[in-house]
Short mmCIF file of N, CA and C in Angstrom, two decimals:
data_model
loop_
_atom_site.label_atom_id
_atom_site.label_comp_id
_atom_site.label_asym_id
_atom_site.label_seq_id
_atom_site.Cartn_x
_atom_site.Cartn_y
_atom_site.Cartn_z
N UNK A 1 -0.56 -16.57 -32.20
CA UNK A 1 0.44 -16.18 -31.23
C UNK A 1 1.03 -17.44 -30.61
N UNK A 2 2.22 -17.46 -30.63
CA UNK A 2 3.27 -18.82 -29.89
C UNK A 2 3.40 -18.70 -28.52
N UNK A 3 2.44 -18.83 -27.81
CA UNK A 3 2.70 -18.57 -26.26
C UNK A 3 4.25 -19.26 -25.77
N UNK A 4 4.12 -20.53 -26.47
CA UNK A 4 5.35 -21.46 -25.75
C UNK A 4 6.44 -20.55 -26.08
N UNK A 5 6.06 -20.20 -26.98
CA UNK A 5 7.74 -19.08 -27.64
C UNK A 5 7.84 -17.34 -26.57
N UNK A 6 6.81 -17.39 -27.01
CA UNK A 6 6.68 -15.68 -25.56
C UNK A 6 7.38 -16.43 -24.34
N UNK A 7 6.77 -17.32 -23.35
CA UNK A 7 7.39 -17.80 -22.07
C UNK A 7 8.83 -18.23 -22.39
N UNK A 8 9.42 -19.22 -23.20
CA UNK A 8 10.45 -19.53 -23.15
C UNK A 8 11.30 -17.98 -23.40
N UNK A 9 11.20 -16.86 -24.05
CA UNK A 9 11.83 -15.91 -24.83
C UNK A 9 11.89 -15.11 -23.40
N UNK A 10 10.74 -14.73 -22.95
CA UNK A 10 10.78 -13.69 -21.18
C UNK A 10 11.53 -14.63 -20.55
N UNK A 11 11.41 -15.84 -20.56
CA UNK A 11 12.21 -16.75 -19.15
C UNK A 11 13.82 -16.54 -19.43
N UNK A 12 14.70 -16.48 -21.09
CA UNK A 12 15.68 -16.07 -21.38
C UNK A 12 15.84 -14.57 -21.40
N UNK A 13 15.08 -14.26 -21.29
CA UNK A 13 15.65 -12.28 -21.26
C UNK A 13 15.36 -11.97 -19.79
N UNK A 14 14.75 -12.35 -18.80
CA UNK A 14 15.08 -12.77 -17.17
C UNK A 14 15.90 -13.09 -17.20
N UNK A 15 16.97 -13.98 -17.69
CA UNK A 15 18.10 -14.62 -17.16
C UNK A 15 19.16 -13.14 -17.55
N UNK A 16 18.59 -12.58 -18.26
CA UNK A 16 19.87 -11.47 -19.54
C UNK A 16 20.02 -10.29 -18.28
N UNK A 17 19.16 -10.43 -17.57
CA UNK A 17 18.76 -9.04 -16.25
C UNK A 17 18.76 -9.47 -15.13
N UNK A 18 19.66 -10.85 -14.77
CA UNK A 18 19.88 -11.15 -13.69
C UNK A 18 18.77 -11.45 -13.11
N UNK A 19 17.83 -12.14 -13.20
CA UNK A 19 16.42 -12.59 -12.18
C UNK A 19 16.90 -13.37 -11.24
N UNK A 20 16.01 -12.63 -9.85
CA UNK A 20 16.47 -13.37 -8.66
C UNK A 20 17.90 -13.00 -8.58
N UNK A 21 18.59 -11.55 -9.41
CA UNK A 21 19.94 -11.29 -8.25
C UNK A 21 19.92 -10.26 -7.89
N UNK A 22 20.80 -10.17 -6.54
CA UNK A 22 20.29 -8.91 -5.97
C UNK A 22 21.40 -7.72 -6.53
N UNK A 23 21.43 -6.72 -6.28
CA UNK A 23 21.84 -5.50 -6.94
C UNK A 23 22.35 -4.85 -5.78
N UNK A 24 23.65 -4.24 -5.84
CA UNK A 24 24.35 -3.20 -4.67
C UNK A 24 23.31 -1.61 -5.09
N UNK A 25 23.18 -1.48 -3.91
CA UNK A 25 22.27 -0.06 -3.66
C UNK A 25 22.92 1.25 -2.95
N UNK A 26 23.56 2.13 -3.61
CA UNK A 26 24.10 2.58 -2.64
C UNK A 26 23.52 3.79 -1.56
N UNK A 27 23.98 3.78 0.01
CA UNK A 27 22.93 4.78 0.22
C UNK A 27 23.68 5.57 1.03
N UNK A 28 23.21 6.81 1.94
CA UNK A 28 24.11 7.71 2.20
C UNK A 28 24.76 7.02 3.54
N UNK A 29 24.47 5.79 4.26
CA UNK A 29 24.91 5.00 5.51
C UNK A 29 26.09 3.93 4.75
N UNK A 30 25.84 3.57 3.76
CA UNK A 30 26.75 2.43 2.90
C UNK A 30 26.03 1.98 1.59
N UNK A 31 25.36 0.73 1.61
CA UNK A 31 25.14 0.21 1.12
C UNK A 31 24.31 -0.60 0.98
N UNK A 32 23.68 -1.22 0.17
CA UNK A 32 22.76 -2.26 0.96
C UNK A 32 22.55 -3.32 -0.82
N UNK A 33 21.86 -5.08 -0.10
CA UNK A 33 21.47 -5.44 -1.46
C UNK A 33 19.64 -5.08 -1.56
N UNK A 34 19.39 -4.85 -2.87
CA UNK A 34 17.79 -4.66 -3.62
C UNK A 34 17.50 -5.58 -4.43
N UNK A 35 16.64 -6.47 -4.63
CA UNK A 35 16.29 -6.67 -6.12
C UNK A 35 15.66 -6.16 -6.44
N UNK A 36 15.61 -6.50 -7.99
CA UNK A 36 14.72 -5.29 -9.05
C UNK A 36 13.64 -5.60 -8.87
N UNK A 37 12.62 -4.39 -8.78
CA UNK A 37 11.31 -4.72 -9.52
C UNK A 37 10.83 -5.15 -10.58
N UNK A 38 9.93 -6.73 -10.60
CA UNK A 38 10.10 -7.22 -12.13
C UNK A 38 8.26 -6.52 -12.41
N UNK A 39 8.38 -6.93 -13.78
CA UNK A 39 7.11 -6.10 -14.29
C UNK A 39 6.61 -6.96 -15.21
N UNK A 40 5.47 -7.41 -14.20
CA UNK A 40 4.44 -8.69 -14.73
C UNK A 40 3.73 -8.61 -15.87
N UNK A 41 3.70 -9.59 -16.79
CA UNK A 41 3.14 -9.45 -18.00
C UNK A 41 1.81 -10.30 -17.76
N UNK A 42 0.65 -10.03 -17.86
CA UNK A 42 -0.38 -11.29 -17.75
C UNK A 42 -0.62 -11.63 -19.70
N UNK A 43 -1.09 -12.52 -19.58
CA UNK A 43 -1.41 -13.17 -20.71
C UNK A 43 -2.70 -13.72 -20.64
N UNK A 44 -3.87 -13.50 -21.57
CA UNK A 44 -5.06 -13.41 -21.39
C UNK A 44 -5.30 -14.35 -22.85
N UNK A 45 -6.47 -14.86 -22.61
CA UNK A 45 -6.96 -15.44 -24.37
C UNK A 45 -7.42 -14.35 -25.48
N UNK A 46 -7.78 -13.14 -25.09
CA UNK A 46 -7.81 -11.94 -25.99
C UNK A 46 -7.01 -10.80 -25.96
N UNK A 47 -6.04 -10.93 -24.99
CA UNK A 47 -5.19 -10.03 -24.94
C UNK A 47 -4.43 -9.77 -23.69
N UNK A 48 -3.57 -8.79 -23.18
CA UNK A 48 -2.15 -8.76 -21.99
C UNK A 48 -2.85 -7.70 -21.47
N UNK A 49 -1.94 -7.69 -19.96
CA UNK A 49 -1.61 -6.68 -19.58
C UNK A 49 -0.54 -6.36 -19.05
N UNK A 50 0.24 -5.19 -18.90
CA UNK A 50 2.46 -5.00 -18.66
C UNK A 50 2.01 -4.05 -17.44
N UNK A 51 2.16 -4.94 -16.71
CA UNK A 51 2.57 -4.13 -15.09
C UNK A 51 1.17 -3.63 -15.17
N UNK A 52 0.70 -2.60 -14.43
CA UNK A 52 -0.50 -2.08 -14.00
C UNK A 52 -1.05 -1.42 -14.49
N UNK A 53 -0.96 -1.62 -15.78
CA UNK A 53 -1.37 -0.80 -17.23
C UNK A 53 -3.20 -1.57 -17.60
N UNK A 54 -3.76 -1.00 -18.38
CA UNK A 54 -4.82 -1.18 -18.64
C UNK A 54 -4.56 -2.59 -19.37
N UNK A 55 -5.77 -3.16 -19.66
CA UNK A 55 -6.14 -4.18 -20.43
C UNK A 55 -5.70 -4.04 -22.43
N UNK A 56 -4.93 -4.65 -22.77
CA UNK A 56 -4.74 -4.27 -24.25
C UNK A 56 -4.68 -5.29 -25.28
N UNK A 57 -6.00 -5.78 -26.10
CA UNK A 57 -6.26 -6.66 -26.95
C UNK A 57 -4.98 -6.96 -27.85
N UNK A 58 -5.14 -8.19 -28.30
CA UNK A 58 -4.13 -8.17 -29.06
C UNK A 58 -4.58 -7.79 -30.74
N UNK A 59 -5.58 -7.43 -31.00
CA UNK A 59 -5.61 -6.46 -32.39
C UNK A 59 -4.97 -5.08 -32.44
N UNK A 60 -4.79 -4.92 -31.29
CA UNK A 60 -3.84 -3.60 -31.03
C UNK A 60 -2.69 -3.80 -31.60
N UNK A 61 -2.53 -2.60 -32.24
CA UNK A 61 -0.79 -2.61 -32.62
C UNK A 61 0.38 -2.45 -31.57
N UNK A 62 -0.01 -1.61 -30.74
CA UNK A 62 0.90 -2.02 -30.16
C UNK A 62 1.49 -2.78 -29.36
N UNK A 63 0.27 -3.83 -29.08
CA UNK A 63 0.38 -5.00 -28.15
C UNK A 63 1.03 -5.97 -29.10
N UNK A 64 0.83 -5.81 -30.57
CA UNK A 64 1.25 -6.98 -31.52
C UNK A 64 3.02 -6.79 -31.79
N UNK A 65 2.99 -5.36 -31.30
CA UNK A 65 4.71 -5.08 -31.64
C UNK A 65 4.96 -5.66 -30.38
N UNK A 66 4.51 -5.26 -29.38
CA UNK A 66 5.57 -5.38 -27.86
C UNK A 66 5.38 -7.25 -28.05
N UNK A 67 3.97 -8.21 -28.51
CA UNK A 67 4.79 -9.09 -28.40
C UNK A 67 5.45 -9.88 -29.59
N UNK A 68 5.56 -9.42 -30.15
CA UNK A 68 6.47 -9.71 -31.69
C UNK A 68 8.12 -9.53 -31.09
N UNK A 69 8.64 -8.10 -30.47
CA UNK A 69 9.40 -7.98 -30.17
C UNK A 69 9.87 -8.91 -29.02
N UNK A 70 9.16 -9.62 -28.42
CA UNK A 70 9.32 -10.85 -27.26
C UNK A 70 9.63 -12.26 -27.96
N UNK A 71 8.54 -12.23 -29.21
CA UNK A 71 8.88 -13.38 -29.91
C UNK A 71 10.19 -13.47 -30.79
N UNK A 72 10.69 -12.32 -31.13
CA UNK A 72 11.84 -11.83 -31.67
C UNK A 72 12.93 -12.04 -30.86
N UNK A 73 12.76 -12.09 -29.06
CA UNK A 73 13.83 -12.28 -28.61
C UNK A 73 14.79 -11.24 -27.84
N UNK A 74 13.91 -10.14 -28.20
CA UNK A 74 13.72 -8.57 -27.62
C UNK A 74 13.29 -8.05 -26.50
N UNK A 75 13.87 -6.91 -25.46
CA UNK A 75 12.91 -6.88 -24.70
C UNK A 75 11.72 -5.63 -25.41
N UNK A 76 10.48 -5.78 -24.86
CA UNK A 76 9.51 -4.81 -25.91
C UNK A 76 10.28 -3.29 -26.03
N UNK A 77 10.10 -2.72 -27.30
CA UNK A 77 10.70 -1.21 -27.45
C UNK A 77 10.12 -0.90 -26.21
N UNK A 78 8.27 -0.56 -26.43
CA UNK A 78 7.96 0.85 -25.89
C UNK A 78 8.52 0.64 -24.58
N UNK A 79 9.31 -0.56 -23.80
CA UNK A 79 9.61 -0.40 -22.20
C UNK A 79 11.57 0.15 -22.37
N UNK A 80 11.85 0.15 -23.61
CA UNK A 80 13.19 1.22 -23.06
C UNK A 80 13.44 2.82 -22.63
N UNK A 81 12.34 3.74 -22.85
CA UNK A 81 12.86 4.65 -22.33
C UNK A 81 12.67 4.31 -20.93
N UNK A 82 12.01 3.58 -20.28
CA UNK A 82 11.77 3.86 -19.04
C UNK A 82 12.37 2.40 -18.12
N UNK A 83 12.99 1.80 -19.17
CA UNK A 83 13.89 0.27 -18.55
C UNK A 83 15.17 0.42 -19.46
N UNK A 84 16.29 1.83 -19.49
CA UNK A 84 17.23 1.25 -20.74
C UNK A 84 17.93 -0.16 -20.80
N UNK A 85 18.00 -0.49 -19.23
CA UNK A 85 19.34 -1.60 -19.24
C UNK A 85 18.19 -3.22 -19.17
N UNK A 86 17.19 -3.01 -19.59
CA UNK A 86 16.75 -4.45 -19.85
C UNK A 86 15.47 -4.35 -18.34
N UNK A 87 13.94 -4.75 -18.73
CA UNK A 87 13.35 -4.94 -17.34
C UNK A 87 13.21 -7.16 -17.01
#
């Protein structure tokens, strides 16, 4: 696994989702600014964990897709139904 390539690849797909900008919110008084909630990836010597999700080795498949798809340059599939516009 290319860690240097995972960090540099999340630090460019942060930039693709605006990190650190804030977002118009609208509410029933006006308006207001939010930033997004970002969703921490830890990186472990045997394996991750995505936001507050369990512990998931990397012999797992699907930990090997979500970070293949990072090393690819992607944000991970399984987080679009529930991030369409990029987390």
């Amino acid at each position: 696994i290319d860690f240097d390539l995972i960090l540099e690849n999340i630090k460019d797909l942060n930039s693709l989702v605006g990190e650190g900008i804030s977002q118009i919110e609208h509410t029933p008084q006006g308006a207001r600014l939010r930033r997004p909630e970002p969703l921490p990836l830890t990186l472990y010597q045997n394996g991750i964990v995505v936001g507050n999700g369990a512990f998931r080795p990397y012999q797992h498949p699907a930990t090997q897709q979500c970070l293949q798809d990072i090393m690819d340059g992607y944000f991970p599939s399984e987080l679009q139904p529930r991030y369409p516009d990029g987390v």
